[in-house]
Coordinates of C-alpha atoms in Angstrom, one line a residue:
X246 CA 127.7 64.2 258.6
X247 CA 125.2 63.1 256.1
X248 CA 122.0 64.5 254.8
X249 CA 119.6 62.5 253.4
X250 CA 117.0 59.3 254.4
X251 CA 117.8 56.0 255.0
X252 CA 120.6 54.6 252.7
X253 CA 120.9 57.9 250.7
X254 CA 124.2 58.9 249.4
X255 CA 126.6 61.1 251.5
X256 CA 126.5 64.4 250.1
X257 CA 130.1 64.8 250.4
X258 CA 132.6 62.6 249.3
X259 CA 135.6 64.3 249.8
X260 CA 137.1 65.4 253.3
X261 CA 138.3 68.6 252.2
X262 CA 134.2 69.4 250.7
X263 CA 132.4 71.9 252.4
X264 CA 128.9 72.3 252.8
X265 CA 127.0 75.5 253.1
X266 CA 123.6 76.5 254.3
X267 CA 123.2 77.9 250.6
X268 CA 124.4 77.2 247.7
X269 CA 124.3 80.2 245.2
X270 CA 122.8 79.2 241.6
X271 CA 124.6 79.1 238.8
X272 CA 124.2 82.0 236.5
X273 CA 121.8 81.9 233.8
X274 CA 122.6 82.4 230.3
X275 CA 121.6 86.2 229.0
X276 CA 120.6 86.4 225.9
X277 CA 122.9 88.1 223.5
X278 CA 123.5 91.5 222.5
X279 CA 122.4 93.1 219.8
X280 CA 125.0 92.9 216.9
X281 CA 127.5 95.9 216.1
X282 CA 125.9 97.4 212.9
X283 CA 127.2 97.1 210.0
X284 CA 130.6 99.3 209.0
X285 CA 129.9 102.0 206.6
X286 CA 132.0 101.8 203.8
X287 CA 133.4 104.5 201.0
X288 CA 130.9 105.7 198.3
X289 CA 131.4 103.8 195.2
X290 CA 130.4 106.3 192.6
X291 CA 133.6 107.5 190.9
X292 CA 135.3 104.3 191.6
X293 CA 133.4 101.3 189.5
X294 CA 132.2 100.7 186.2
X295 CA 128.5 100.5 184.9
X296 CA 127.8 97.1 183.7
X297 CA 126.5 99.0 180.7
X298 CA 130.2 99.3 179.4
X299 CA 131.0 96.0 180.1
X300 CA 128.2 94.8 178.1
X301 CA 129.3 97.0 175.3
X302 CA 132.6 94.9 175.3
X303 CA 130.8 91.9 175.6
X304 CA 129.6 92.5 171.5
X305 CA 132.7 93.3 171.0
X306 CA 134.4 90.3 172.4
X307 CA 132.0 88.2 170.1
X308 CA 132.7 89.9 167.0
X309 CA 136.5 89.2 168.2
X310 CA 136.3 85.6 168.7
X311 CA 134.4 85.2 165.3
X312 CA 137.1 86.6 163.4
X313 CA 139.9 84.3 165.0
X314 CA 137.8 81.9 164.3
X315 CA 136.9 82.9 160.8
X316 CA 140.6 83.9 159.9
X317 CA 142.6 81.7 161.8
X318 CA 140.6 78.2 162.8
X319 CA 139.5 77.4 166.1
X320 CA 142.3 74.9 166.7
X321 CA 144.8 77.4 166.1
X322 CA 142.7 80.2 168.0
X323 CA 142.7 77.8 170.8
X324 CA 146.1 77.0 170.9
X325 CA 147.1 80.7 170.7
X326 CA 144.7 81.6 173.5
X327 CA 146.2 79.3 176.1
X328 CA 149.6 80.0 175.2
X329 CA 148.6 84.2 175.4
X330 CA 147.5 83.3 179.1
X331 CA 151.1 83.1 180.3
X332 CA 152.9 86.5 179.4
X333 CA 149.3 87.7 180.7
X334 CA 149.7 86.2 183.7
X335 CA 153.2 87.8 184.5
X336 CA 152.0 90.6 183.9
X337 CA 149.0 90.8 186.4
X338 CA 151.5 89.8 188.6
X339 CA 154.0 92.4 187.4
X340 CA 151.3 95.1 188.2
X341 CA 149.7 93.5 191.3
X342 CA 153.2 94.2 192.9
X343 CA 153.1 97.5 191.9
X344 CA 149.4 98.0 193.2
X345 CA 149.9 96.6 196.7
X346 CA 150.0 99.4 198.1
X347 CA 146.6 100.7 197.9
X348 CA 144.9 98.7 195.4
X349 CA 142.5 99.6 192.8
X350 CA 138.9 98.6 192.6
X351 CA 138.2 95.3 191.2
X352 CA 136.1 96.4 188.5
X353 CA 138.4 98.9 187.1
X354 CA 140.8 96.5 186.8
X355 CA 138.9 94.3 185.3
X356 CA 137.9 96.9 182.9
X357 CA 141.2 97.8 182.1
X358 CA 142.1 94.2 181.1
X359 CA 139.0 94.2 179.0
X360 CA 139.7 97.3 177.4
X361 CA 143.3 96.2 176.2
X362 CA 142.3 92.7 175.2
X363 CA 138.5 94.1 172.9
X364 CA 138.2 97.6 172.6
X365 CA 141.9 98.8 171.9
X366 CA 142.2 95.8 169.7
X367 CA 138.9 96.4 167.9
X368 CA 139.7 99.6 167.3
X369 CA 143.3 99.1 165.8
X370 CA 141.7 96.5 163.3
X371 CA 138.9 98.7 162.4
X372 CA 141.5 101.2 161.3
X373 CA 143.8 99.2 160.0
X374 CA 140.7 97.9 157.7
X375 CA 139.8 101.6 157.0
X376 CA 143.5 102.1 155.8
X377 CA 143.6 99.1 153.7
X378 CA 140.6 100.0 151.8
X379 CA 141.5 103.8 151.0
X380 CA 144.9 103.1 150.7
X381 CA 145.9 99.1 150.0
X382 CA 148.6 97.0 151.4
X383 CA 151.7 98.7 153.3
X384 CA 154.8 98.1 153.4
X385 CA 156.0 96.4 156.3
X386 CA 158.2 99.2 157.5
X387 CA 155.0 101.6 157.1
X388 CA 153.0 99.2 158.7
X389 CA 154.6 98.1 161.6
X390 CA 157.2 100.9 162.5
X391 CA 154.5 103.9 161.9
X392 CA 150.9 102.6 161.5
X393 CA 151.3 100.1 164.1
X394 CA 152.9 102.4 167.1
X395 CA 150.2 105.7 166.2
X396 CA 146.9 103.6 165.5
X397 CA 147.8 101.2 168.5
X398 CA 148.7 103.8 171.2
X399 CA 146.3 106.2 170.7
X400 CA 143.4 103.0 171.5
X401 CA 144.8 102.1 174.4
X402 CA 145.7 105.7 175.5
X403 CA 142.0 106.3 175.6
X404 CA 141.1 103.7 177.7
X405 CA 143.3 105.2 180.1
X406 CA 141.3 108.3 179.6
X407 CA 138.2 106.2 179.6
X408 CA 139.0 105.0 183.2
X409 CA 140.1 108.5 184.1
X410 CA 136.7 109.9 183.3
X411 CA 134.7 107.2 184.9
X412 CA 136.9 106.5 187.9
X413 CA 138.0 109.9 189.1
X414 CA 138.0 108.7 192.6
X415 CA 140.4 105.8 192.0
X416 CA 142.8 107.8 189.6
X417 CA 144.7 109.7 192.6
X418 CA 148.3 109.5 190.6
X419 CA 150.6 108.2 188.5
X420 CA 150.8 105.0 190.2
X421 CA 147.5 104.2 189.2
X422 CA 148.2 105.7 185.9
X423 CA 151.3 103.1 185.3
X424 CA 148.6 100.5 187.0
X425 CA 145.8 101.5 184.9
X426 CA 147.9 101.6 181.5
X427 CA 150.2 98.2 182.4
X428 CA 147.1 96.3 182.8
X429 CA 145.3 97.6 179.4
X430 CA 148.9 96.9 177.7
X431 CA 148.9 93.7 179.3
X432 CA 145.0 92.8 178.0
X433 CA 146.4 94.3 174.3
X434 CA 149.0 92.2 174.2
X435 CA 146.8 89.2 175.4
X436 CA 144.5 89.1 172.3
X437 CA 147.7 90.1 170.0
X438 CA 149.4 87.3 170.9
X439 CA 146.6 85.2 170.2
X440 CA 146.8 86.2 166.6
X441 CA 150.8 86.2 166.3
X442 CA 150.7 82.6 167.9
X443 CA 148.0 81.2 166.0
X444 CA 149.8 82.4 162.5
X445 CA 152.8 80.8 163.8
X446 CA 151.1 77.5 164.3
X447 CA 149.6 77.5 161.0
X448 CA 152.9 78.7 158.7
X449 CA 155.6 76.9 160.7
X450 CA 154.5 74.8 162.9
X451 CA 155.8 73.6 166.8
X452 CA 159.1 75.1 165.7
X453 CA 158.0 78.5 165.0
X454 CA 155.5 78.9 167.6
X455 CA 158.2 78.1 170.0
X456 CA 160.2 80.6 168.8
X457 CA 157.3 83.2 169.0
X458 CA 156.3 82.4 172.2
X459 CA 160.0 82.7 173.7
X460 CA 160.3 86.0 171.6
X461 CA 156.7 87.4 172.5
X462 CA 155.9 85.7 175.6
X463 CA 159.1 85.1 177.7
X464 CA 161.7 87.8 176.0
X465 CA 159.1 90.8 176.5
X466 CA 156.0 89.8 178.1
X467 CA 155.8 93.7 179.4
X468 CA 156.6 95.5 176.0
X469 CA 152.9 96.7 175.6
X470 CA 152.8 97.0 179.5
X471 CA 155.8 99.7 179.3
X472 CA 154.5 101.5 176.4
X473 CA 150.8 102.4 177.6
X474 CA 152.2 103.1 181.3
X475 CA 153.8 106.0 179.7
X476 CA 150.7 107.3 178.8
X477 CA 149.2 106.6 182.2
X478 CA 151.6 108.0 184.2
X479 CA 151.3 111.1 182.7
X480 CA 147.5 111.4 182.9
X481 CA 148.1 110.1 186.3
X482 CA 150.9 113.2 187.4
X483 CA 148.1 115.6 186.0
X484 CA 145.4 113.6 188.2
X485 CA 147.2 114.3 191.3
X486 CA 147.8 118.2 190.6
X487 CA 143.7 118.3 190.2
X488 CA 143.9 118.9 186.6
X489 CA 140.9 119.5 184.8
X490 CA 140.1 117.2 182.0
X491 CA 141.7 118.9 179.1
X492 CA 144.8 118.9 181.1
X493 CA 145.1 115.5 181.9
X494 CA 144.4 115.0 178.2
X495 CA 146.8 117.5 177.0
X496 CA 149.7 115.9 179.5
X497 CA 148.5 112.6 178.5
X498 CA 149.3 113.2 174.6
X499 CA 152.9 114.2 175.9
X500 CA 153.1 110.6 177.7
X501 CA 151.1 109.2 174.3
X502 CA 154.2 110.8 172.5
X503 CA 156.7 108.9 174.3
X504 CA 154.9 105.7 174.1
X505 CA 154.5 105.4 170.4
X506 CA 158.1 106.9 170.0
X507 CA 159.4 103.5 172.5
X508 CA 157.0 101.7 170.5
X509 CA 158.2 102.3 166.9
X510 CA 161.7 101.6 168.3
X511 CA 160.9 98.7 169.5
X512 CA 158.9 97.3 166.6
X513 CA 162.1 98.6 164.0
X514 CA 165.0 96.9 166.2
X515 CA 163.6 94.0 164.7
X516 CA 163.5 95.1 161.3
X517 CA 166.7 98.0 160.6
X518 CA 168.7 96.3 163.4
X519 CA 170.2 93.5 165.3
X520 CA 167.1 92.6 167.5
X521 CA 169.1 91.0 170.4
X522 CA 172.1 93.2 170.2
X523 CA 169.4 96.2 170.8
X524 CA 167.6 94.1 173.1
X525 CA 170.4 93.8 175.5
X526 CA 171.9 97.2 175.0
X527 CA 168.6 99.3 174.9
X528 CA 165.4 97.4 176.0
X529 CA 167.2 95.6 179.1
X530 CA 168.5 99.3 180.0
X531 CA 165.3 100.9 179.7
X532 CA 162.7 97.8 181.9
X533 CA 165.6 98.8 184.7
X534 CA 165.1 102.3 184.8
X535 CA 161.5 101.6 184.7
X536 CA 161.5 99.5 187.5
X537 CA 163.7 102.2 189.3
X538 CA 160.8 104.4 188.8
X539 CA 158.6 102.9 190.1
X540 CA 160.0 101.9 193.1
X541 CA 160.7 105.6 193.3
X542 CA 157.3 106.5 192.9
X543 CA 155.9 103.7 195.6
X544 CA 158.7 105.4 198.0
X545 CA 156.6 108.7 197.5
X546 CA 153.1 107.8 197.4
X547 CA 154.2 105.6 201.0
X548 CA 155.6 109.2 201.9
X549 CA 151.9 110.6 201.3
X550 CA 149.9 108.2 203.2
X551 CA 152.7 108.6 206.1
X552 CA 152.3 112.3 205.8
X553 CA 148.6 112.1 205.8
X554 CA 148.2 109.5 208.4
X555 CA 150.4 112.0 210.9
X556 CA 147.7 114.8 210.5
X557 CA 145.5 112.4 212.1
X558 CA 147.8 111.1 214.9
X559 CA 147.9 114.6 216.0
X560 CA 144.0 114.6 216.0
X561 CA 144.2 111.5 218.5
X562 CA 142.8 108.8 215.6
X563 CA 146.6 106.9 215.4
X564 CA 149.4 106.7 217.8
X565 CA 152.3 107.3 216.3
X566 CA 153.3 103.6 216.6
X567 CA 150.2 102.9 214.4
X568 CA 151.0 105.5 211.8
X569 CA 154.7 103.9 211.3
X570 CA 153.1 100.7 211.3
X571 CA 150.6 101.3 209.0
X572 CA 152.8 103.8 206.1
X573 CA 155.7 101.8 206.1
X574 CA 156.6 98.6 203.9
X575 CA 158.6 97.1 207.4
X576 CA 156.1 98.5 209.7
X577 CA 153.4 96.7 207.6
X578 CA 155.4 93.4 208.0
X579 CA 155.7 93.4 211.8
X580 CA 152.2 94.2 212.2
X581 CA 151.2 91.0 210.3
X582 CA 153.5 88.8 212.1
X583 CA 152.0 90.4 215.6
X584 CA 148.7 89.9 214.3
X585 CA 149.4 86.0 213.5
X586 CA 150.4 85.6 217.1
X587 CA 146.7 87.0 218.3
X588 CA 144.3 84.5 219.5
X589 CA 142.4 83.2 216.3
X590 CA 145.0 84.7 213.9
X591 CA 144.2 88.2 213.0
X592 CA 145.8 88.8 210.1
X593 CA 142.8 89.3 208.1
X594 CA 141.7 91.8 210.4
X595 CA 145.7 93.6 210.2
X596 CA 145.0 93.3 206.5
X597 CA 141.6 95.4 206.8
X598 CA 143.0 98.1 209.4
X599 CA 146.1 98.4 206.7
X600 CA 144.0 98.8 203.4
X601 CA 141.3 101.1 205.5
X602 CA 144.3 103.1 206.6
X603 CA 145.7 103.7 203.2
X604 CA 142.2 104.4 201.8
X605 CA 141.5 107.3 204.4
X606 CA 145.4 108.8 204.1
X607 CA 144.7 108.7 200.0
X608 CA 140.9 110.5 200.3
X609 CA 142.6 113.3 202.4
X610 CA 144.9 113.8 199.7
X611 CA 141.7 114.2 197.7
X612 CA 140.4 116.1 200.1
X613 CA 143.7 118.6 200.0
X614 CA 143.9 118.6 196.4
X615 CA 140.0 119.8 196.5
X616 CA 139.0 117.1 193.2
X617 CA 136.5 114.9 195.6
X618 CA 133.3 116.3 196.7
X619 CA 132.1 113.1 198.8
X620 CA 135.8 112.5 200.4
X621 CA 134.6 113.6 204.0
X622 CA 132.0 111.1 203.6
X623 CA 134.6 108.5 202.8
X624 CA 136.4 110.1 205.8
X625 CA 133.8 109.9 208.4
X626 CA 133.1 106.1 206.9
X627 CA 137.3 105.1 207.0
X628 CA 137.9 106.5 210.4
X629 CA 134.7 104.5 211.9
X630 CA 136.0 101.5 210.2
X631 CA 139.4 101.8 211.4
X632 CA 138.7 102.1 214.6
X633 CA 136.4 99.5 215.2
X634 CA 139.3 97.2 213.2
X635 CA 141.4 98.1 216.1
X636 CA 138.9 97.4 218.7
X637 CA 138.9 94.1 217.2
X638 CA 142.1 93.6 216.8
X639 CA 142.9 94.5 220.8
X640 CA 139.8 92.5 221.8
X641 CA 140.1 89.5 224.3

């Protein structure tokens, strides 16, 4: 049966086509929903850096580079500075393994870079100007295995301070205190190098700038690192007992003790002893059982956030599934590798429940510890955040 006038096409081709009286329209497109608002996010006051300070650095920096240039060349400034960008960079990546765990804010890394690499290092040559003019010329023993570990110490042990009085909220422990200190060591080091491989261009030559840069940037890229993390991690055990600020100044000046005494030890192996034989026997020794530390001290503060995270599975906010997943280094893997097989890859989004998760278990701590007067508005922010991360994550 066909439908239709005169030579009109059948309606239906096919045999096994059916036709209906009525045939239903299709549906018509509705116009979309309003978007989800935007996720509120943790208050940043306590946990960045006014641009003021970085500005302040920024005079700094050019009184800095016109003294290389002035006292050294540009050629050889140059030279030094892209050499001084290696041992920096294993550094960063030193401490960016340490920091995985809950990273700090950008900007107070940055700022702890900055402070190594200009303030600390303007300071110590302000002194060390100062002492020359009162005093004269040292000896090299004074100079380098007193003068050197005191003056050079105490600058970066403020920055450490610095950050501690400005970033309260991102200062929950000594983790970030070793964090905090490695990374202004690191920047110290940085502009140091500049200098020692610059002078080494100039007196000697290829040959002895490859023997500095093996010695300074290959042999102990994470001397300065070591020293200032002394310092940090004990500001950062007073930090996490909710010390008041004369404390954590009081138990940083134990740490600053420490660091100055590895300090001068290490600048006077090379002078009263066989610097390789102590290398091996000492130095080697003491980067393992700092290491060890550390990896001690990651297995604790992932001890906290598991802790923490299990107050708020028994509120209904995790399952106990998620809380293993989420405060464990293996529960963190196989959540990434589920998330990869999600439609569209979600990793990113695993990467954002994760980092949320870990932000709300550390602001409880804050919140037990009594030190953070807006941590149950981060609270209230984190737990909206990770649960519309998991609504995304489950969408389909």
């Amino acid at each position: 049966m066909t439908f239709g006038g005169p030579g009109a096409s059948p309606a239906y081709v096919s045999a096994l086509a059916q036709p209906t009286v009525y045939t239903p329209p299709a549906p018509a497109v509705t116009a979309p929903g309003p978007a989800l608002p935007a996720l509120p996010v943790p208050a940043r006051r306590g946990r960045t850096v006014s641009i003021w300070l970085f500005g302040v650095l920024g005079f700094v920096l050019l009184a800095l580079i016109g003294y290389f240039v002035f006292a050294l060349g540009a050629v050889a400034s140059g030279i030094g500075l892209v050499l001084a960008v290696i041992p920096l960079a294993i550094v960063f990546f030193g401490v960016y393994l340490i920091d995985r765990w809950e990273p700090e804010p950008k900007t107070m890394i940055a700022f702890a870079i900055a402070w190594g690499a200009i303030a600390a290092v303007g300071i110590t040559l302000l002194v060390d100007l100062a002492i020359t003019v009162a005093i004269g010329l040292r000896t090299e023993v004074l100079s380098s295995v007193i003068q050197a570990p005191i003056i050079e110490e105490i600058a970066k042990g403020l920055g450490i301070y610095v950050i501690f009085l400005i970033g309260r909220r991102a200062f929950d422990g000594p983790v970030d205190g070793i964090v905090y200190g490695a990374l202004i060591g690191g920047g110290f080091a940085f502009t140091e190098n500049i200098q020692y491989f610059a002078i080494s261009v100039i007196e000697g030559g290829g040959t002895q700038l490859t023997a500095t840069f093996v010695m300074r940037g290959l042999l102990s890229p994470f001397a300065h690192a070591m020293f200032t993390a002394l310092t940090g991690f004990a500001m950062g055990l007073a930090a996490r007992r909710h010390a008041s600020k004369r404390a954590v100044l009081g138990t940083g000046c134990v740490g600053l003790a420490a660091a100055m005494l590895l300090h001068g030890l290490w600048n006077g192996s090379a002078i009263f002893a066989d610097f390789f034989a102590l290398y091996l026997t000492l130095q080697v020794p003491l980067f393992i059982g700092f290491i060890l530390g550390i990896v001690a001290l990651r297995r604790e503060e992932a001890r906290v956030t598991r802790e923490r995270l299990g107050e708020y599975s028994a509120a209904g906010w995790f399952t106990p599934e998620e809380v293993m997943m989420l405060a464990t280094p293996a529960g963190r893997k196989v959540g990434m590798q589920w998330a990869s097989t999600l439609q569209g890859d979600r990793r990113p989004l695993m990467k954002q429940f994760i980092r949320d998760a870990t932000s709300l278990a550390a602001v409880r701590q804050r919140a037990i510890t009594g030190r953070d007067p807006l941590a149950a508005d981060d609270e209230r922010a984190l737990l909206t955040r990770t649960r519309a991360t998991r609504a995304a994550l489950l969408a389909y």
